PDB file of C-alpha atoms in Angstrom:
ATOM      1  CA  MET C   1     111.028  89.409  90.947  1.00  0.00           C
ATOM      2  CA  VAL C   2     113.288  91.058  93.120  1.00  0.00           C
ATOM      3  CA  HIS C   3     117.088  90.562  92.646  1.00  0.00           C
ATOM      4  CA  TRP C   4     119.822  90.745  95.643  1.00  0.00           C
ATOM      5  CA  SER C   5     122.948  92.064  95.228  1.00  0.00           C
ATOM      6  CA  ALA C   6     125.930  89.905  97.016  1.00  0.00           C
ATOM      7  CA  GLU C   7     126.200  92.567  99.413  1.00  0.00           C
ATOM      8  CA  GLU C   8     122.317  92.678 100.291  1.00  0.00           C
ATOM      9  CA  LYS C   9     122.344  89.031 100.719  1.00  0.00           C
ATOM     10  CA  GLN C  10     125.360  89.267 102.804  1.00  0.00           C
ATOM     11  CA  LEU C  11     123.621  92.136 104.744  1.00  0.00           C
ATOM     12  CA  ILE C  12     120.395  90.181 105.226  1.00  0.00           C
ATOM     13  CA  SER C  13     122.316  86.736 106.284  1.00  0.00           C
ATOM     14  CA  SER C  14     124.276  88.697 108.824  1.00  0.00           C
ATOM     15  CA  VAL C  15     121.321  90.129 110.656  1.00  0.00           C
ATOM     16  CA  TRP C  16     119.672  87.083 110.368  1.00  0.00           C
ATOM     17  CA  GLY C  17     122.333  85.354 111.926  1.00  0.00           C
ATOM     18  CA  LYS C  18     121.742  87.541 115.490  1.00  0.00           C
ATOM     19  CA  VAL C  19     117.964  86.822 115.164  1.00  0.00           C
ATOM     20  CA  ASN C  20     116.415  84.668 118.280  1.00  0.00           C
ATOM     21  CA  VAL C  21     113.468  83.508 115.703  1.00  0.00           C
ATOM     22  CA  GLU C  22     111.171  82.585 118.492  1.00  0.00           C
ATOM     23  CA  GLU C  23     111.171  85.965 120.602  1.00  0.00           C
ATOM     24  CA  CYS C  24     111.741  88.261 117.304  1.00  0.00           C
ATOM     25  CA  GLY C  25     108.288  86.154 115.542  1.00  0.00           C
ATOM     26  CA  ALA C  26     106.464  86.278 118.779  1.00  0.00           C
ATOM     27  CA  GLU C  27     107.185  90.107 119.293  1.00  0.00           C
ATOM     28  CA  ALA C  28     106.598  91.165 115.545  1.00  0.00           C
ATOM     29  CA  LEU C  29     103.222  89.147 115.206  1.00  0.00           C
ATOM     30  CA  ALA C  30     102.028  90.711 118.978  1.00  0.00           C
ATOM     31  CA  ARG C  31     102.918  94.245 117.522  1.00  0.00           C
ATOM     32  CA  LEU C  32     101.103  93.385 114.179  1.00  0.00           C
ATOM     33  CA  LEU C  33      98.068  92.685 116.064  1.00  0.00           C
ATOM     34  CA  ILE C  34      98.306  95.764 118.818  1.00  0.00           C
ATOM     35  CA  VAL C  35      99.545  98.420 116.056  1.00  0.00           C
ATOM     36  CA  TYR C  36      97.050  97.480 113.300  1.00  0.00           C
ATOM     37  CA  PRO C  37      94.190  95.811 115.215  1.00  0.00           C
ATOM     38  CA  TRP C  38      92.359  95.094 112.265  1.00  0.00           C
ATOM     39  CA  THR C  39      94.775  92.162 111.592  1.00  0.00           C
ATOM     40  CA  GLN C  40      93.197  90.513 114.295  1.00  0.00           C
ATOM     41  CA  ARG C  41      90.333  89.455 111.895  1.00  0.00           C
ATOM     42  CA  PHE C  42      92.542  86.250 110.874  1.00  0.00           C
ATOM     43  CA  PHE C  43      92.942  85.198 114.333  1.00  0.00           C
ATOM     44  CA  ASP C  44      89.549  84.594 115.653  1.00  0.00           C
ATOM     45  CA  ASN C  45      90.409  81.130 117.054  1.00  0.00           C
ATOM     46  CA  PHE C  46      93.442  82.526 119.028  1.00  0.00           C
ATOM     47  CA  GLY C  47      91.396  83.321 122.222  1.00  0.00           C
ATOM     48  CA  ASN C  48      91.932  86.424 124.179  1.00  0.00           C
ATOM     49  CA  LEU C  49      93.360  89.452 121.783  1.00  0.00           C
ATOM     50  CA  SER C  50      91.461  92.100 124.115  1.00  0.00           C
ATOM     51  CA  SER C  51      94.258  94.102 125.120  1.00  0.00           C
ATOM     52  CA  PRO C  52      98.172  94.557 124.416  1.00  0.00           C
ATOM     53  CA  THR C  53      99.034  92.848 127.322  1.00  0.00           C
ATOM     54  CA  ALA C  54      96.269  89.522 126.357  1.00  0.00           C
ATOM     55  CA  ILE C  55      97.844  89.554 122.913  1.00  0.00           C
ATOM     56  CA  ILE C  56     101.679  89.814 124.036  1.00  0.00           C
ATOM     57  CA  GLY C  57     100.925  86.957 126.531  1.00  0.00           C
ATOM     58  CA  ASN C  58      99.189  84.881 124.514  1.00  0.00           C
ATOM     59  CA  PRO C  59     100.345  81.543 123.771  1.00  0.00           C
ATOM     60  CA  LYS C  60      99.318  80.987 120.200  1.00  0.00           C
ATOM     61  CA  VAL C  61     100.174  84.252 119.068  1.00  0.00           C
ATOM     62  CA  ARG C  62     103.852  83.547 120.355  1.00  0.00           C
ATOM     63  CA  ALA C  63     103.675  79.964 118.486  1.00  0.00           C
ATOM     64  CA  HIS C  64     102.338  81.371 115.363  1.00  0.00           C
ATOM     65  CA  GLY C  65     104.780  84.360 115.603  1.00  0.00           C
ATOM     66  CA  LYS C  66     107.952  81.545 115.621  1.00  0.00           C
ATOM     67  CA  LYS C  67     106.282  79.712 112.812  1.00  0.00           C
ATOM     68  CA  VAL C  68     106.369  82.447 110.698  1.00  0.00           C
ATOM     69  CA  LEU C  69     109.478  83.720 111.518  1.00  0.00           C
ATOM     70  CA  THR C  70     111.064  80.311 110.754  1.00  0.00           C
ATOM     71  CA  SER C  71     109.532  80.524 107.538  1.00  0.00           C
ATOM     72  CA  PHE C  72     111.183  83.587 106.763  1.00  0.00           C
ATOM     73  CA  GLY C  73     114.562  82.038 107.728  1.00  0.00           C
ATOM     74  CA  GLU C  74     113.706  79.597 104.955  1.00  0.00           C
ATOM     75  CA  ALA C  75     113.035  82.173 102.429  1.00  0.00           C
ATOM     76  CA  ILE C  76     116.715  83.976 103.441  1.00  0.00           C
ATOM     77  CA  LYS C  77     118.312  80.591 102.923  1.00  0.00           C
ATOM     78  CA  ASN C  78     116.731  80.474  99.180  1.00  0.00           C
ATOM     79  CA  LEU C  79     116.721  84.094  98.293  1.00  0.00           C
ATOM     80  CA  GLU C  80     117.288  83.097  94.442  1.00  0.00           C
ATOM     81  CA  ASN C  81     114.393  80.930  94.640  1.00  0.00           C
ATOM     82  CA  LEU C  82     111.931  82.521  96.283  1.00  0.00           C
ATOM     83  CA  LYS C  83     109.099  81.708  94.394  1.00  0.00           C
ATOM     84  CA  ALA C  84     109.349  78.062  94.404  1.00  0.00           C
ATOM     85  CA  THR C  85     110.043  77.902  98.154  1.00  0.00           C
ATOM     86  CA  TYR C  86     106.924  79.675  98.954  1.00  0.00           C
ATOM     87  CA  SER C  87     104.876  78.230  96.372  1.00  0.00           C
ATOM     88  CA  LYS C  88     102.688  76.198  98.753  1.00  0.00           C
ATOM     89  CA  LEU C  89     102.388  78.948 101.099  1.00  0.00           C
ATOM     90  CA  SER C  90     101.376  81.476  98.785  1.00  0.00           C
ATOM     91  CA  GLU C  91      98.580  79.053  97.638  1.00  0.00           C
ATOM     92  CA  LEU C  92      97.699  78.659 101.248  1.00  0.00           C
ATOM     93  CA  HIS C  93      97.483  82.202 101.885  1.00  0.00           C
ATOM     94  CA  CYS C  94      95.299  83.092  98.908  1.00  0.00           C
ATOM     95  CA  ASP C  95      93.112  80.214  98.426  1.00  0.00           C
ATOM     96  CA  LYS C  96      92.516  79.339 102.076  1.00  0.00           C
ATOM     97  CA  LEU C  97      93.435  82.139 104.242  1.00  0.00           C
ATOM     98  CA  HIS C  98      92.145  84.565 101.952  1.00  0.00           C
ATOM     99  CA  VAL C  99      94.971  87.216 103.187  1.00  0.00           C
ATOM    100  CA  ASP C 100      94.886  90.761 101.474  1.00  0.00           C
ATOM    101  CA  PRO C 101      98.572  91.047 100.371  1.00  0.00           C
ATOM    102  CA  GLU C 102      98.596  94.316 102.004  1.00  0.00           C
ATOM    103  CA  ASN C 103      99.035  92.607 105.405  1.00  0.00           C
ATOM    104  CA  PHE C 104     102.420  91.018 104.250  1.00  0.00           C
ATOM    105  CA  ARG C 105     103.418  94.644 103.996  1.00  0.00           C
ATOM    106  CA  LEU C 106     102.486  95.639 107.206  1.00  0.00           C
ATOM    107  CA  LEU C 107     104.194  92.928 109.072  1.00  0.00           C
ATOM    108  CA  GLY C 108     107.332  93.545 107.186  1.00  0.00           C
ATOM    109  CA  ASP C 109     107.100  97.066 108.357  1.00  0.00           C
ATOM    110  CA  ILE C 110     106.785  95.787 111.779  1.00  0.00           C
ATOM    111  CA  LEU C 111     109.420  93.229 111.559  1.00  0.00           C
ATOM    112  CA  ILE C 112     111.621  96.092 110.797  1.00  0.00           C
ATOM    113  CA  ILE C 113     110.832  98.003 113.560  1.00  0.00           C
ATOM    114  CA  VAL C 114     111.524  95.097 115.660  1.00  0.00           C
ATOM    115  CA  LEU C 115     114.888  94.522 114.386  1.00  0.00           C
ATOM    116  CA  ALA C 116     115.719  98.388 114.562  1.00  0.00           C
ATOM    117  CA  ALA C 117     114.935  98.016 118.438  1.00  0.00           C
ATOM    118  CA  HIS C 118     117.359  94.858 118.599  1.00  0.00           C
ATOM    119  CA  PHE C 119     119.790  95.624 116.849  1.00  0.00           C
ATOM    120  CA  GLY C 120     119.977  99.705 116.338  1.00  0.00           C
TER     121      GLY C 120
ATOM    122  CA  MET R   1      91.110 107.365 112.643  1.00  0.00           C
ATOM    123  CA  VAL R   2      91.220 109.145 116.027  1.00  0.00           C
ATOM    124  CA  LEU R   3      93.792 109.907 118.589  1.00  0.00           C
ATOM    125  CA  SER R   4      92.788 108.517 122.256  1.00  0.00           C
ATOM    126  CA  SER R   5      93.882 110.673 124.930  1.00  0.00           C
ATOM    127  CA  ALA R   6      96.467 107.736 125.771  1.00  0.00           C
ATOM    128  CA  ASP R   7      97.685 108.030 122.358  1.00  0.00           C
ATOM    129  CA  LYS R   8      98.114 111.759 122.798  1.00  0.00           C
ATOM    130  CA  SER R   9     100.000 110.938 126.026  1.00  0.00           C
ATOM    131  CA  ASN R  10     102.103 108.459 124.528  1.00  0.00           C
ATOM    132  CA  VAL R  11     103.058 110.712 121.756  1.00  0.00           C
ATOM    133  CA  LYS R  12     104.169 113.759 123.983  1.00  0.00           C
ATOM    134  CA  GLY R  13     106.192 111.086 126.013  1.00  0.00           C
ATOM    135  CA  VAL R  14     108.277 110.139 123.235  1.00  0.00           C
ATOM    136  CA  PHE R  15     108.634 113.710 122.038  1.00  0.00           C
ATOM    137  CA  ALA R  16     109.723 114.595 125.595  1.00  0.00           C
ATOM    138  CA  LYS R  17     112.054 111.726 125.641  1.00  0.00           C
ATOM    139  CA  ILE R  18     113.650 112.777 122.142  1.00  0.00           C
ATOM    140  CA  GLY R  19     114.258 116.241 123.009  1.00  0.00           C
ATOM    141  CA  GLY R  20     117.232 117.886 121.328  1.00  0.00           C
ATOM    142  CA  HIS R  21     117.811 114.648 119.250  1.00  0.00           C
ATOM    143  CA  ALA R  22     114.665 115.501 116.932  1.00  0.00           C
ATOM    144  CA  GLU R  23     116.853 117.218 114.513  1.00  0.00           C
ATOM    145  CA  GLU R  24     119.212 114.466 114.504  1.00  0.00           C
ATOM    146  CA  TYR R  25     116.387 111.939 114.240  1.00  0.00           C
ATOM    147  CA  GLY R  26     114.748 113.920 111.124  1.00  0.00           C
ATOM    148  CA  ALA R  27     118.073 113.778 109.245  1.00  0.00           C
ATOM    149  CA  GLU R  28     118.560 110.019 109.884  1.00  0.00           C
ATOM    150  CA  THR R  29     114.875 109.670 108.900  1.00  0.00           C
ATOM    151  CA  LEU R  30     115.466 111.181 105.429  1.00  0.00           C
ATOM    152  CA  GLU R  31     118.719 109.294 104.860  1.00  0.00           C
ATOM    153  CA  ARG R  32     117.105 105.966 105.818  1.00  0.00           C
ATOM    154  CA  MET R  33     113.960 106.886 103.599  1.00  0.00           C
ATOM    155  CA  PHE R  34     116.194 107.783 100.372  1.00  0.00           C
ATOM    156  CA  ALA R  35     117.943 104.561 101.168  1.00  0.00           C
ATOM    157  CA  THR R  36     115.322 102.324 101.608  1.00  0.00           C
ATOM    158  CA  TYR R  37     112.642 103.650  99.218  1.00  0.00           C
ATOM    159  CA  PRO R  38     114.711 105.306  96.269  1.00  0.00           C
ATOM    160  CA  GLN R  39     111.396 106.535  94.597  1.00  0.00           C
ATOM    161  CA  THR R  40     111.344 109.134  97.425  1.00  0.00           C
ATOM    162  CA  LYS R  41     114.589 110.813  95.864  1.00  0.00           C
ATOM    163  CA  THR R  42     112.512 111.704  93.139  1.00  0.00           C
ATOM    164  CA  TYR R  43     111.219 114.666  95.063  1.00  0.00           C
ATOM    165  CA  PHE R  44     114.859 115.894  95.727  1.00  0.00           C
ATOM    166  CA  PRO R  45     116.587 116.315  92.234  1.00  0.00           C
ATOM    167  CA  HIS R  46     117.844 119.380  93.480  1.00  0.00           C
ATOM    168  CA  PHE R  47     119.706 118.214  96.568  1.00  0.00           C
ATOM    169  CA  ASP R  48     122.994 116.754  97.193  1.00  0.00           C
ATOM    170  CA  LEU R  49     121.517 113.206  98.806  1.00  0.00           C
ATOM    171  CA  GLY R  50     125.097 111.922  99.386  1.00  0.00           C
ATOM    172  CA  LYS R  51     126.123 110.634 102.887  1.00  0.00           C
ATOM    173  CA  GLY R  52     126.417 113.658 104.945  1.00  0.00           C
ATOM    174  CA  SER R  53     124.533 116.020 103.088  1.00  0.00           C
ATOM    175  CA  ALA R  54     124.267 119.550 104.680  1.00  0.00           C
ATOM    176  CA  GLN R  55     120.757 119.767 102.413  1.00  0.00           C
ATOM    177  CA  VAL R  56     119.605 116.617 103.912  1.00  0.00           C
ATOM    178  CA  LYS R  57     120.503 117.691 107.291  1.00  0.00           C
ATOM    179  CA  GLY R  58     118.664 120.986 107.154  1.00  0.00           C
ATOM    180  CA  HIS R  59     115.558 119.548 105.601  1.00  0.00           C
ATOM    181  CA  GLY R  60     115.773 116.647 108.226  1.00  0.00           C
ATOM    182  CA  LYS R  61     115.532 119.851 110.795  1.00  0.00           C
ATOM    183  CA  LYS R  62     112.554 120.894 109.203  1.00  0.00           C
ATOM    184  CA  VAL R  63     110.698 117.741 109.115  1.00  0.00           C
ATOM    185  CA  ALA R  64     111.579 117.033 112.801  1.00  0.00           C
ATOM    186  CA  ALA R  65     110.179 120.522 113.690  1.00  0.00           C
ATOM    187  CA  ALA R  66     107.196 120.153 112.132  1.00  0.00           C
ATOM    188  CA  LEU R  67     106.804 116.783 113.868  1.00  0.00           C
ATOM    189  CA  VAL R  68     107.394 118.349 117.475  1.00  0.00           C
ATOM    190  CA  GLU R  69     105.079 121.154 116.478  1.00  0.00           C
ATOM    191  CA  ALA R  70     102.232 118.615 115.853  1.00  0.00           C
ATOM    192  CA  ALA R  71     103.291 116.685 118.962  1.00  0.00           C
ATOM    193  CA  ASN R  72     102.888 119.907 120.981  1.00  0.00           C
ATOM    194  CA  HIS R  73      99.404 120.414 119.677  1.00  0.00           C
ATOM    195  CA  VAL R  74      98.276 117.158 118.901  1.00  0.00           C
ATOM    196  CA  ASP R  75      94.752 118.233 119.805  1.00  0.00           C
ATOM    197  CA  ASP R  76      94.837 120.441 116.944  1.00  0.00           C
ATOM    198  CA  ILE R  77      97.166 118.819 114.411  1.00  0.00           C
ATOM    199  CA  ALA R  78      95.244 120.458 111.648  1.00  0.00           C
ATOM    200  CA  GLY R  79      95.713 124.200 112.954  1.00  0.00           C
ATOM    201  CA  ALA R  80      99.389 123.399 113.919  1.00  0.00           C
ATOM    202  CA  LEU R  81     100.239 122.252 110.302  1.00  0.00           C
ATOM    203  CA  SER R  82      97.992 124.189 108.394  1.00  0.00           C
ATOM    204  CA  LYS R  83     100.349 126.245 106.446  1.00  0.00           C
ATOM    205  CA  LEU R  84     102.457 122.952 105.701  1.00  0.00           C
ATOM    206  CA  SER R  85      99.153 121.444 104.225  1.00  0.00           C
ATOM    207  CA  ASP R  86      98.748 124.310 102.208  1.00  0.00           C
ATOM    208  CA  LEU R  87     102.458 124.401 100.982  1.00  0.00           C
ATOM    209  CA  HIS R  88     102.151 120.467 100.428  1.00  0.00           C
ATOM    210  CA  ALA R  89      98.725 120.875  98.275  1.00  0.00           C
ATOM    211  CA  GLN R  90      99.449 123.594  96.457  1.00  0.00           C
ATOM    212  CA  LYS R  91     103.670 123.292  95.631  1.00  0.00           C
ATOM    213  CA  LEU R  92     105.084 120.258  96.906  1.00  0.00           C
ATOM    214  CA  ARG R  93     102.339 117.573  95.918  1.00  0.00           C
ATOM    215  CA  VAL R  94     104.144 115.005  97.418  1.00  0.00           C
ATOM    216  CA  ASP R  95     102.160 111.655  96.637  1.00  0.00           C
ATOM    217  CA  PRO R  96     100.172 110.548  99.768  1.00  0.00           C
ATOM    218  CA  VAL R  97     101.977 107.087  99.564  1.00  0.00           C
ATOM    219  CA  ASN R  98     105.148 108.652 100.571  1.00  0.00           C
ATOM    220  CA  PHE R  99     104.032 110.210 104.005  1.00  0.00           C
ATOM    221  CA  LYS R 100     103.747 106.405 105.207  1.00  0.00           C
ATOM    222  CA  LEU R 101     107.304 105.772 104.194  1.00  0.00           C
ATOM    223  CA  LEU R 102     108.340 108.694 105.823  1.00  0.00           C
ATOM    224  CA  GLY R 103     106.367 107.827 109.109  1.00  0.00           C
ATOM    225  CA  GLN R 104     107.919 104.174 108.818  1.00  0.00           C
ATOM    226  CA  CYS R 105     111.299 105.456 108.777  1.00  0.00           C
ATOM    227  CA  PHE R 106     110.941 107.588 111.648  1.00  0.00           C
ATOM    228  CA  LEU R 107     109.642 104.644 113.734  1.00  0.00           C
ATOM    229  CA  ALA R 108     112.553 102.742 112.799  1.00  0.00           C
ATOM    230  CA  VAL R 109     115.065 105.480 113.725  1.00  0.00           C
ATOM    231  CA  VAL R 110     113.107 106.209 117.146  1.00  0.00           C
ATOM    232  CA  ALA R 111     113.215 102.274 117.688  1.00  0.00           C
ATOM    233  CA  SER R 112     116.887 102.095 116.885  1.00  0.00           C
ATOM    234  CA  HIS R 113     117.630 104.977 119.139  1.00  0.00           C
ATOM    235  CA  ASN R 114     115.471 104.042 122.118  1.00  0.00           C
ATOM    236  CA  PRO R 115     114.374 100.594 122.042  1.00  0.00           C
ATOM    237  CA  ALA R 116     112.794 100.522 125.602  1.00  0.00           C
ATOM    238  CA  LEU R 117     110.812 103.880 124.711  1.00  0.00           C
ATOM    239  CA  LEU R 118     108.954 102.041 121.746  1.00  0.00           C
ATOM    240  CA  THR R 119     106.609  99.758 123.677  1.00  0.00           C
ATOM    241  CA  PRO R 120     104.014  98.253 121.620  1.00  0.00           C
ATOM    242  CA  GLU R 121     101.452 100.362 122.757  1.00  0.00           C
ATOM    243  CA  VAL R 122     103.749 103.474 122.211  1.00  0.00           C
ATOM    244  CA  HIS R 123     104.531 102.218 118.808  1.00  0.00           C
ATOM    245  CA  ALA R 124     100.720 101.820 118.069  1.00  0.00           C
ATOM    246  CA  SER R 125     100.186 105.590 119.277  1.00  0.00           C
ATOM    247  CA  LEU R 126     103.337 106.882 117.447  1.00  0.00           C
ATOM    248  CA  ASP R 127     102.334 105.001 114.147  1.00  0.00           C
ATOM    249  CA  LYS R 128      98.783 106.486 114.541  1.00  0.00           C
ATOM    250  CA  PHE R 129     100.038 109.930 115.079  1.00  0.00           C
ATOM    251  CA  LEU R 130     102.254 109.886 111.960  1.00  0.00           C
ATOM    252  CA  CYS R 131      99.189 108.664 109.811  1.00  0.00           C
ATOM    253  CA  ALA R 132      97.518 111.624 111.279  1.00  0.00           C
ATOM    254  CA  VAL R 133     100.241 114.025 110.193  1.00  0.00           C
ATOM    255  CA  GLY R 134     100.298 112.587 106.862  1.00  0.00           C
ATOM    256  CA  THR R 135      96.460 112.773 106.703  1.00  0.00           C
ATOM    257  CA  VAL R 136      96.780 116.604 107.645  1.00  0.00           C
ATOM    258  CA  LEU R 137      99.309 117.126 105.108  1.00  0.00           C
ATOM    259  CA  THR R 138      97.480 115.602 102.068  1.00  0.00           C
ATOM    260  CA  ALA R 139      93.842 116.770 103.239  1.00  0.00           C
ATOM    261  CA  LYS R 140      93.790 119.839 100.674  1.00  0.00           C
ATOM    262  CA  TYR R 141      95.282 117.937  97.737  1.00  0.00           C
ATOM    263  CA  ARG R 142      91.477 117.680  96.214  1.00  0.00           C
TER     264      ARG R 142
END
């Protein structure tokens, strides 16, 4: 598993402290669905994802984005114990949701861009 | 993957806005790439990769110039980057996965300096463009 230095944990926490989880989450998920449209395959029941405008305004996207980012916040509080913290979510994503792990990397990349845009 | 006319227009718009900062962005892109993805440093054993390195700045300038060139010839990226494509295939042989890493860092640099510029649509277009550049540069690998 990944090991974080004290400095890295500090940097992560301090950036996270400034994050508006609801806004960033909504933006990150919307951008994921816009920039990598094939990721929409997991969200058939989200309604209108037909255009960037539709995606950005979609309330289910906003809500789910907030959920995802809130979960990241939990992870950040438990960096030394990530495996245990995410154990149930891991099972969910594998056994129920069937999400290719590559998609987690894509979301991570998008989140970096969102954070870069907000915090330079 | 095909660049639509909207994509091409978005890409040209980004590079027009970036203008003279392209070289600086190139250097910052490399700095970030080396810091975030240390495995990319393996291609530069002959470089001083310390902070403020003149070699990194110089190389960043080259990389940026190539991106600008590709953007200026967005209808024929393969043609515009043909020599670079040969170079990467025959001499440099940078593993294809690394072009995505460079692209991601370039996006982060653009986002951090011009947040308003990188709307979701422009982000998508620029990401596609960077993928296309990577594809061209690795096209002659085998």
